[in-house]
Coordinates of C-alpha atoms in Angstrom, one line a residue:
M1293 CA 0.0 0.0 0.0
D1294 CA 1.2 3.5 -0.8
V1295 CA 2.1 5.6 2.3
Y1296 CA 2.4 9.4 2.5
L1297 CA 4.5 10.2 5.6
T1298 CA 5.1 13.7 6.9
T1299 CA 7.0 15.4 9.7
T1300 CA 6.0 18.7 11.1
I1301 CA 7.8 21.7 9.6
P1302 CA 9.7 23.7 12.2
Y1303 CA 10.1 27.4 12.6
V1304 CA 13.4 28.6 11.1
N1305 CA 14.2 31.2 13.7
A1306 CA 17.3 29.3 14.9
R1307 CA 19.5 26.3 13.9
P1308 CA 18.0 22.8 14.1
H1309 CA 18.3 20.9 17.4
L1310 CA 18.2 17.3 18.5
G1311 CA 14.5 17.4 19.3
F1312 CA 13.6 17.9 15.6
A1313 CA 16.3 15.3 14.6
L1314 CA 14.3 12.8 16.7
E1315 CA 11.2 13.3 14.6
L1316 CA 13.2 13.1 11.4
V1317 CA 14.9 9.8 12.4
Q1318 CA 11.6 8.3 13.6
A1319 CA 9.9 9.2 10.3
D1320 CA 12.9 7.9 8.3
V1321 CA 12.6 4.5 10.1
L1322 CA 8.9 4.3 9.2
A1323 CA 9.6 5.4 5.6
R1324 CA 12.2 2.7 5.1
H1325 CA 10.1 0.1 6.8
F1326 CA 7.0 0.9 4.7
R1327 CA 9.1 0.8 1.5
R1328 CA 9.5 -2.9 2.0
S1329 CA 5.9 -3.4 1.1
G1330 CA 4.9 -0.5 -1.1
D1331 CA 5.7 3.0 -2.4
V1332 CA 6.3 5.8 0.1
R1333 CA 6.5 9.6 -0.1
F1334 CA 8.4 10.9 2.8
Q1335 CA 8.1 14.7 3.2
A1336 CA 9.6 17.3 5.5
G1337 CA 10.2 21.0 5.2
T1338 CA 10.4 24.4 7.0
D1339 CA 7.8 26.8 8.3
D1340 CA 9.3 30.1 7.2
N1341 CA 6.3 32.5 7.5
S1342 CA 6.3 33.0 11.3
L1343 CA 6.6 36.1 13.4
N1344 CA 9.4 34.2 15.2
S1345 CA 11.5 34.3 12.1
V1346 CA 10.8 38.0 11.5
L1347 CA 11.8 38.9 15.1
A1348 CA 15.0 36.8 14.8
A1349 CA 15.8 38.4 11.5
E1350 CA 15.4 41.9 13.0
A1351 CA 17.7 40.9 15.9
A1352 CA 20.3 39.7 13.3
G1353 CA 20.0 42.9 11.3
V1354 CA 18.9 41.3 8.1
G1355 CA 15.6 40.9 6.1
P1356 CA 13.4 37.9 6.9
Q1357 CA 13.8 36.2 3.5
E1358 CA 17.6 36.4 3.7
F1359 CA 17.4 35.1 7.3
V1360 CA 15.2 32.1 6.7
D1361 CA 17.0 31.2 3.5
G1362 CA 20.2 30.6 5.4
L1363 CA 18.7 28.6 8.2
A1364 CA 16.4 26.6 6.0
E1365 CA 19.4 25.2 4.2
E1366 CA 20.6 23.9 7.6
F1367 CA 17.3 22.0 8.1
A1368 CA 17.3 20.6 4.6
G1369 CA 21.0 19.7 5.1
L1370 CA 20.2 17.3 8.0
S1371 CA 19.5 14.6 5.4
G1372 CA 23.1 13.9 4.9
P1373 CA 24.4 13.7 8.5
L1374 CA 21.4 11.8 9.7
S1375 CA 21.2 9.4 6.7
L1376 CA 17.6 10.4 5.9
S1377 CA 15.7 9.2 2.9
I1378 CA 13.4 12.3 2.5
D1379 CA 11.7 12.4 -0.9
D1380 CA 10.4 16.0 -0.8
F1381 CA 11.3 19.1 1.2
I1382 CA 9.0 22.1 1.1
R1383 CA 9.8 25.7 2.2
T1384 CA 6.7 27.8 2.8
S1385 CA 8.3 31.1 1.9
R1386 CA 9.9 29.9 -1.4
D1387 CA 8.0 27.0 -2.8
P1388 CA 5.6 28.2 -5.5
R1389 CA 3.3 25.2 -4.8
H1390 CA 2.6 26.5 -1.3
R1391 CA 1.0 29.9 -1.7
A1392 CA -1.3 28.6 -4.5
G1393 CA -2.4 25.7 -2.2
V1394 CA -2.9 27.9 0.9
E1395 CA -5.1 30.3 -1.2
R1396 CA -7.2 27.5 -2.6
L1397 CA -7.7 26.0 0.9
W1398 CA -8.7 29.4 2.3
R1399 CA -11.3 29.9 -0.5
A1400 CA -12.7 26.3 0.0
C1401 CA -13.3 27.0 3.7
A1402 CA -14.7 30.4 2.9
E1403 CA -17.2 28.8 0.5
S1404 CA -18.3 26.5 3.3
G1405 CA -19.2 29.6 5.4
D1406 CA -16.5 28.8 8.0
L1407 CA -14.5 32.0 7.8
Y1408 CA -15.6 35.3 9.2
R1409 CA -14.1 38.6 10.6
R1410 CA -14.5 39.7 14.2
H1411 CA -12.6 41.7 16.9
Y1412 CA -10.6 39.6 19.3
E1413 CA -8.5 40.2 22.4
G1414 CA -6.4 37.4 24.0
L1415 CA -3.1 36.3 25.4
Y1416 CA -0.6 35.4 22.7
C1417 CA 2.7 33.5 23.0
V1418 CA 5.0 34.6 20.2
G1419 CA 7.2 31.5 20.7
C1420 CA 4.3 29.1 20.2
E1421 CA 2.5 31.4 17.7
Q1422 CA -0.6 30.5 19.7
F1423 CA -3.3 32.2 21.9
Y1424 CA -3.8 30.8 25.4
G1425 CA -6.6 31.0 27.8
E1426 CA -5.9 32.1 31.4
A1427 CA -6.5 28.5 32.7
E1428 CA -3.8 27.1 30.3
L1429 CA -1.0 29.3 31.7
V1430 CA 1.3 28.2 34.5
D1431 CA 1.7 31.0 37.0
G1432 CA 0.7 33.4 34.2
R1433 CA 3.3 32.1 31.8
C1434 CA 3.3 30.0 28.6
P1435 CA 3.6 26.3 29.7
D1436 CA 6.3 25.6 27.1
H1437 CA 8.4 28.8 26.9
R1438 CA 7.8 30.1 30.4
T1439 CA 7.3 33.6 29.0
V1440 CA 4.4 36.0 29.8
P1441 CA 2.1 36.1 26.8
Q1442 CA 1.4 39.4 25.1
R1443 CA -2.1 40.8 25.3
V1444 CA -3.3 41.3 21.7
S1445 CA -6.3 43.2 20.5
E1446 CA -7.3 43.4 16.8
E1447 CA -9.8 42.4 14.2
N1448 CA -8.9 39.1 12.4
W1449 CA -10.5 36.4 10.3
F1450 CA -11.8 33.4 12.4
F1451 CA -12.5 29.8 11.5
R1452 CA -15.7 28.1 12.8
L1453 CA -13.9 25.3 14.7
S1454 CA -17.0 24.9 17.0
R1455 CA -19.0 23.6 14.0
Y1456 CA -16.9 20.5 13.9
A1457 CA -16.7 19.3 17.5
D1458 CA -19.1 16.4 17.2
R1459 CA -17.7 15.2 13.9
L1460 CA -14.1 15.3 15.2
H1461 CA -15.1 13.5 18.4
D1462 CA -16.8 10.7 16.4
L1463 CA -13.8 10.3 14.0
I1464 CA -11.3 10.1 16.8
S1465 CA -13.2 7.9 19.2
S1466 CA -14.1 5.5 16.5
G1467 CA -10.5 5.2 15.4
E1468 CA -11.2 6.4 11.9
L1469 CA -8.7 9.1 12.7
R1470 CA -6.1 7.2 14.7
I1471 CA -4.0 9.0 17.3
E1472 CA -1.2 7.2 19.0
P1473 CA -0.3 6.7 21.7
T1474 CA -3.6 6.2 23.6
E1475 CA -2.9 9.0 26.2
R1476 CA -2.5 11.5 23.4
R1477 CA -5.8 10.3 21.9
N1478 CA -7.5 10.7 25.2
E1479 CA -6.0 14.2 25.6
V1480 CA -7.5 15.3 22.3
L1481 CA -10.9 13.8 23.2
S1482 CA -10.8 15.6 26.5
F1483 CA -9.9 18.9 24.8
I1484 CA -12.8 18.5 22.4
A1485 CA -15.2 17.6 25.2
G1486 CA -14.3 20.8 27.0
G1487 CA -15.8 22.8 24.1
L1488 CA -14.1 24.0 20.9
E1489 CA -13.9 27.7 20.3
D1490 CA -13.5 29.3 16.9
F1491 CA -9.9 30.4 16.4
S1492 CA -8.1 33.3 14.7
V1493 CA -6.6 32.4 11.3
S1494 CA -5.2 35.7 10.2
R1495 CA -3.0 38.6 11.5
S1496 CA -2.8 42.2 10.6
V1497 CA -0.1 43.1 8.1
E1498 CA 1.3 45.5 10.7
R1499 CA 1.6 42.9 13.5
A1500 CA 3.0 40.3 11.0
R1501 CA 5.6 42.9 9.9
G1502 CA 4.4 42.4 6.3
W1503 CA 5.7 38.8 6.3
G1504 CA 3.4 36.0 5.2
I1505 CA 0.8 35.1 2.6
P1506 CA -1.9 37.7 2.1
V1507 CA -5.5 36.7 2.9
P1508 CA -7.3 36.2 -0.4
G1509 CA -9.4 39.3 -1.0
D1510 CA -8.1 41.1 2.1
P1511 CA -4.6 42.4 1.6
G1512 CA -4.6 44.1 5.0
Q1513 CA -4.4 40.7 6.7
V1514 CA -1.9 37.8 6.3
V1515 CA -2.8 34.1 6.8
Y1516 CA -2.0 33.0 10.4
V1517 CA 1.2 30.9 10.5
W1518 CA -0.4 27.8 11.8
W1519 CA -3.1 27.8 9.0
D1520 CA -0.3 28.4 6.5
A1521 CA 1.9 25.7 7.9
L1522 CA -0.7 23.0 8.3
G1523 CA -1.6 23.4 4.6
N1524 CA 1.9 22.2 3.6
Y1525 CA 0.7 18.6 3.8
V1526 CA -1.4 19.1 0.7
T1527 CA 0.2 22.2 -0.9
A1528 CA 3.5 20.2 -1.4
L1529 CA 1.4 17.7 -3.4
G1530 CA 0.2 20.3 -5.8
Y1531 CA -3.2 20.8 -4.2
G1532 CA -3.3 24.4 -5.5
H1533 CA -3.5 23.2 -9.1
D1534 CA -5.1 19.7 -8.4
G1535 CA -1.8 18.1 -9.3
E1536 CA -1.2 14.4 -10.0
D1537 CA 0.8 14.0 -6.7
Y1538 CA -2.2 15.4 -4.8
R1539 CA -4.6 13.0 -6.4
R1540 CA -2.3 10.0 -5.7
W1541 CA -1.0 10.7 -2.2
W1542 CA -3.9 12.6 -0.6
G1543 CA -7.0 12.3 -2.8
G1544 CA -6.5 8.6 -3.5
D1545 CA -6.1 5.4 -1.5
A1546 CA -2.6 6.1 0.0
R1547 CA -2.3 5.8 3.8
R1548 CA -1.8 9.4 5.2
V1549 CA 0.4 9.5 8.2
H1550 CA 1.5 12.6 10.2
L1551 CA 4.4 12.4 12.7
V1552 CA 4.3 15.2 15.3
G1553 CA 5.5 16.2 18.7
K1554 CA 3.2 16.3 21.7
G1555 CA 3.3 20.1 21.9
V1556 CA 1.4 20.4 18.5
V1557 CA -1.2 17.6 18.9
R1558 CA -4.0 20.1 19.1
F1559 CA -3.2 21.6 15.8
H1560 CA -2.8 18.3 13.9
A1561 CA -5.6 16.3 15.5
V1562 CA -8.2 19.1 15.9
Y1563 CA -7.6 22.2 13.9
W1564 CA -6.2 20.5 10.8
P1565 CA -8.9 17.8 10.4
A1566 CA -11.5 20.5 10.9
M1567 CA -10.0 22.6 8.2
L1568 CA -10.0 19.6 5.9
L1569 CA -13.6 18.8 6.7
S1570 CA -14.6 22.4 5.9
A1571 CA -12.8 22.2 2.6
G1572 CA -14.3 18.9 1.7
L1573 CA -10.9 17.1 1.6
P1574 CA -9.9 13.7 2.9
L1575 CA -8.4 13.5 6.5
P1576 CA -5.2 12.0 7.6
D1577 CA -5.5 8.4 8.7
E1578 CA -3.0 8.6 11.6
V1579 CA -1.4 11.2 13.8
L1580 CA 1.6 9.6 15.6
V1581 CA 2.8 11.6 18.5
H1582 CA 6.2 11.5 20.2
G1583 CA 7.4 13.1 23.4
Y1584 CA 10.1 15.6 24.1
L1585 CA 13.8 15.3 24.5
T1586 CA 15.1 17.0 27.6
V1587 CA 18.4 18.1 29.0
G1588 CA 18.6 18.1 32.8
G1589 CA 14.8 17.7 32.8
R1590 CA 14.2 20.8 30.6
K1591 CA 12.8 20.5 27.1
I1592 CA 15.3 20.9 24.3
S1593 CA 14.3 24.0 22.6
K1594 CA 15.7 26.9 20.7
S1595 CA 14.1 29.5 22.9
G1596 CA 14.8 27.6 26.1
G1597 CA 18.6 27.7 25.7
T1598 CA 18.8 23.9 25.9
V1599 CA 19.9 23.3 22.3
V1600 CA 21.9 20.1 21.3
D1601 CA 23.2 20.3 17.8
P1602 CA 22.6 17.0 15.9
V1603 CA 25.2 17.7 13.3
D1604 CA 27.8 18.3 16.0
L1605 CA 26.8 15.0 17.7
V1606 CA 27.2 13.1 14.4
R1607 CA 30.5 14.7 13.8
E1608 CA 31.8 13.6 17.2
F1609 CA 30.1 10.2 17.7
G1610 CA 28.9 9.1 14.2
V1611 CA 25.4 8.7 12.7
D1612 CA 24.9 5.1 14.0
A1613 CA 25.4 6.1 17.6
V1614 CA 23.1 9.1 17.3
R1615 CA 20.3 7.3 15.5
W1616 CA 20.6 4.3 17.9
W1617 CA 20.3 6.4 21.0
L1618 CA 17.2 8.2 19.7
L1619 CA 15.5 4.9 18.8
R1620 CA 16.6 2.8 21.8
E1621 CA 16.2 5.4 24.6
V1622 CA 13.1 7.4 23.7
P1623 CA 9.9 5.7 25.0
R1624 CA 6.7 5.3 23.0
S1625 CA 5.1 7.7 25.5
G1626 CA 6.9 10.2 27.6
D1627 CA 10.1 12.2 27.4
A1628 CA 13.8 11.1 27.4
D1629 CA 16.6 13.0 29.0
F1630 CA 19.7 13.3 26.8
T1631 CA 23.3 13.2 27.8
A1632 CA 26.4 12.4 25.7
D1633 CA 27.4 9.8 28.3
R1634 CA 24.2 7.9 27.8
L1635 CA 24.6 8.0 24.0
V1636 CA 28.2 6.7 24.3
A1637 CA 27.3 4.0 26.8
R1638 CA 24.5 2.7 24.6
A1639 CA 26.7 2.7 21.4
D1640 CA 29.7 1.0 23.0
D1641 CA 27.6 -1.6 24.8
E1642 CA 25.3 -2.6 22.0
L1643 CA 26.9 -1.5 18.7
A1644 CA 30.6 -2.0 19.4
N1645 CA 30.5 -4.8 22.0
G1646 CA 27.3 -6.4 20.9
L1647 CA 26.7 -6.5 17.2
G1648 CA 30.2 -5.4 16.0
N1649 CA 31.9 -8.0 18.2
L1650 CA 29.5 -10.7 17.1
V1651 CA 29.9 -10.2 13.4
Q1652 CA 33.7 -9.8 13.6
R1653 CA 34.3 -13.0 15.6
V1654 CA 31.8 -15.0 13.5
V1655 CA 33.4 -14.0 10.3
S1656 CA 36.8 -14.6 11.8
M1657 CA 35.9 -18.1 12.8
V1658 CA 34.5 -18.9 9.3
H1659 CA 37.8 -17.8 7.9
R1660 CA 39.9 -19.6 10.5
Y1661 CA 38.1 -22.9 10.4
R1662 CA 36.5 -23.0 6.9
G1663 CA 38.7 -20.8 4.7
G1664 CA 36.0 -18.1 4.6
V1665 CA 33.4 -20.4 3.1
V1666 CA 30.1 -20.5 5.0
P1667 CA 29.1 -24.2 5.5
D1668 CA 25.7 -25.6 4.7
G1669 CA 23.2 -26.2 7.6
G1670 CA 22.0 -24.1 10.5
A1671 CA 21.6 -24.0 14.2
R1672 CA 18.1 -24.9 15.4
E1673 CA 18.7 -22.9 18.6
L1674 CA 18.9 -19.7 16.5
D1675 CA 16.3 -20.5 13.9
A1676 CA 13.3 -19.7 16.1
V1677 CA 14.5 -16.2 17.1
C1678 CA 15.5 -15.3 13.5
R1679 CA 12.0 -16.5 12.3
E1680 CA 10.1 -14.6 15.0
A1681 CA 12.0 -11.3 14.8
P1682 CA 10.6 -9.8 11.6
A1683 CA 7.0 -10.1 12.8
A1684 CA 8.0 -8.6 16.2
V1685 CA 9.6 -5.6 14.4
D1686 CA 6.5 -5.2 12.2
A1687 CA 4.1 -5.3 15.2
A1688 CA 6.2 -2.8 17.2
L1689 CA 6.4 -0.3 14.3
A1690 CA 2.6 -0.8 13.7
G1691 CA 2.2 0.4 17.3
F1692 CA 4.6 3.3 16.8
D1693 CA 7.0 1.8 19.4
F1694 CA 10.6 2.2 18.2
R1695 CA 12.1 1.0 21.5
R1696 CA 10.3 -2.3 21.2
A1697 CA 11.1 -2.6 17.5
T1698 CA 14.8 -2.2 18.1
G1699 CA 14.5 -4.5 21.1
A1700 CA 13.2 -7.2 18.7
V1701 CA 16.3 -6.7 16.5
W1702 CA 18.6 -6.9 19.5
R1703 CA 17.1 -10.1 20.7
V1704 CA 18.7 -11.8 17.6
V1705 CA 22.1 -10.3 18.5
D1706 CA 21.8 -11.2 22.2
E1707 CA 20.8 -14.8 21.4
A1708 CA 23.6 -15.2 18.9
N1709 CA 26.2 -13.9 21.4
R1710 CA 24.8 -16.2 24.1
Y1711 CA 24.9 -19.1 21.7
V1712 CA 28.6 -18.5 20.8
N1713 CA 29.6 -18.4 24.5
R1714 CA 27.6 -21.5 25.3
V1715 CA 28.6 -23.7 22.3
R1716 CA 32.2 -22.4 22.1
P1717 CA 33.0 -23.1 18.4
W1718 CA 36.7 -22.9 19.1
D1719 CA 36.5 -26.0 21.3
L1720 CA 34.5 -27.8 18.6
A1721 CA 37.2 -26.9 16.1
K1722 CA 39.9 -28.3 18.3
E1723 CA 38.0 -31.5 18.8
G1724 CA 37.1 -31.9 15.1
D1725 CA 33.5 -32.0 16.1
P1726 CA 31.2 -32.2 13.0
R1727 CA 28.7 -30.0 14.6
L1728 CA 30.9 -27.0 13.8
D1729 CA 29.6 -26.6 10.3
A1730 CA 26.0 -26.2 11.5
V1731 CA 27.1 -23.8 14.3
L1732 CA 29.0 -21.5 11.9
A1733 CA 26.2 -21.6 9.3
G1734 CA 23.6 -20.7 12.0
L1735 CA 25.7 -17.9 13.3
V1736 CA 26.2 -16.4 9.9
A1737 CA 22.5 -16.7 9.2
A1738 CA 21.8 -14.8 12.5
C1739 CA 24.2 -12.0 11.6
R1740 CA 22.6 -11.7 8.2
T1741 CA 19.1 -11.6 9.8
A1742 CA 20.3 -8.8 12.1
G1743 CA 21.7 -6.9 9.2
E1744 CA 18.4 -7.1 7.3
L1745 CA 16.3 -6.2 10.3
L1746 CA 18.6 -3.3 11.2
E1747 CA 18.2 -1.5 7.8
P1748 CA 15.4 0.9 8.6
F1749 CA 17.0 1.8 11.9
L1750 CA 20.7 2.1 11.0
P1751 CA 20.9 2.0 7.2
D1752 CA 24.7 2.7 7.1
A1753 CA 25.5 0.1 9.8
A1754 CA 23.1 -2.5 8.2
A1755 CA 24.9 -2.1 4.9
R1756 CA 28.2 -2.8 6.5
V1757 CA 26.9 -5.9 8.3
R1758 CA 25.4 -7.2 5.1
R1759 CA 28.6 -6.7 3.1
Q1760 CA 30.6 -8.5 5.8
C1761 CA 28.3 -11.5 5.7
A1762 CA 27.8 -11.7 1.9
G1763 CA 29.5 -13.9 -0.7
Q1764 CA 31.5 -17.1 -0.8
P1765 CA 34.1 -16.7 0.6
L1766 CA 33.1 -14.0 3.0
P1767 CA 35.2 -10.8 3.0
P1768 CA 38.0 -10.6 5.6
P1769 CA 36.7 -9.5 9.0
E1770 CA 36.8 -5.8 9.7
P1771 CA 35.7 -3.7 12.7
L1772 CA 32.1 -2.5 12.1
F1773 CA 31.8 0.1 15.0
P1774 CA 34.4 2.1 16.8
R1775 CA 34.4 2.2 20.6
L1776 CA 33.6 5.7 21.6
R1777 CA 35.2 5.6 25.0

C-alpha cells in the first residue's frame, strides 16, 4: 500500500536541534520500513512564515527572507548527516506550490461559510505562535516557553472550529482518525469535550511585519502561520493546481500518516482535520505523537537555551550512535533526558561490544576454520529467534514503538552472542566436532538476519553488516563500529 508520511515543519528562527532530529529519524525509520511493502513519499520542510522568524531576522539585522534562506538550508541539510531518505522538502516562503495551495484551501473554507471577521482580544505567546486561555497558563506564563504572553487586541479572520466538535469526536473515538499513543488520543478527546472555540486564522499586516501570505481578497491581513503551515501537507502535493501528486497521495487510497511532537497535537488532531472537513478534503489516517527530548529535565528548545546540535553530535560520535540512542532510549510515550554519556554507553555496549563484536568474531571463525566459506546447515537454537524477529519488528512499528522494535532486532544479536559463549565453536574446532559446520552456518544466518532487520533503523551500519556477511568466501573480517570511550 502507498504511504504518504510527513513530519512537522519547524520554525526557522534558529538552527535545528536534536528534538527535531528525533522526529526526522523516527519518520525515516517508518519510511524505510513501509518501502519494504509499497511505495512511500516521505516529506519534510520548514515553516518560514512565522513572526518568530521576523523577530529573529530583526535581531540579526537582516531581512526575513535572507534570514530564513540561510537557516532553511541547515534544516534541509540534515538529510546527509542523519542518513535520511526524504523524498520532498517544502519551504513555505519559497516554494511556488505552497502559496497557491494555501489560497485554494482558504477559499474552500470560505465557500463553506467557515471564515468570518471579528474583533478579538487574547493572550498570545510569540514562541508558540498561539493564543492561550488564562487557565492554560502556568503562573501566568506559557507552559512551554515560560514567558508572559502578550495581550493582543485586533480584528482578524476566524475559523468556525466549533462547528466540527461532534464530527471530530466521532472520528477520533471510532479510530477512523487514529491518534497514537492512547494517552494523546484521550488528551485530544478531552480537549474536544471541553468545548471548541472558533480560532483566529489571520493577523494584521502590521503585526506580522508584512511577512506571510496575504489573505485572499483582504490584503490588510496575512494568513496565520499555523493555518499556513498545516496546509503544507497538501500544498506540497500540488493541491493548489489539483496536481497528480495530490490525487495520488492525498486524494487517492494512500495511507496518510503525520508524525508530530506532543506540543502540537491540538493543531494536527483538531484544527487541521476541521479545516479539511470544511474544505471537503480527505483527512489524515494517523497522527503519531512523540514526546520531548530534555536536557537536565528541561525540554530541548531553541528559545529555552537547551539546544543540542545533531550535526555536531554526528561529527563527534557518528550517525549510527546518534540514531541508535534516539531509537533505543526514547519511550513510546513520555520524554527522554539526553546526555552524551548515555549515548556513548548505549553505542559502546550494543553496537561495538554487541553487534560489532558478534559479526567480527563469527566472520573470523569462518575464515579460520573453513577458509572463509560458509558451510551448509543451520543452528536450530537460533532458527526460532530469527524467524520470529521480523514479525515482532512489524508489530512494534505498527504500534509506533521504536524502543520495542529495536529490542526485537537486538534479541537476535543477544541470542547469537549467548549461543557463541555456550557452544564455544573454538572448542568444537579443536576436537574436530562435525557440529561446527551447523554452528557456523547458524551464526552467519543470525548475523545476516540482524543486518536485514537493522536496515530501517541504522541504514549505514546495516549495509556494513550485510557486506561483511555476503558472498563465498566472506570478505576478511573488519571492525564495524568504533568504541567511543
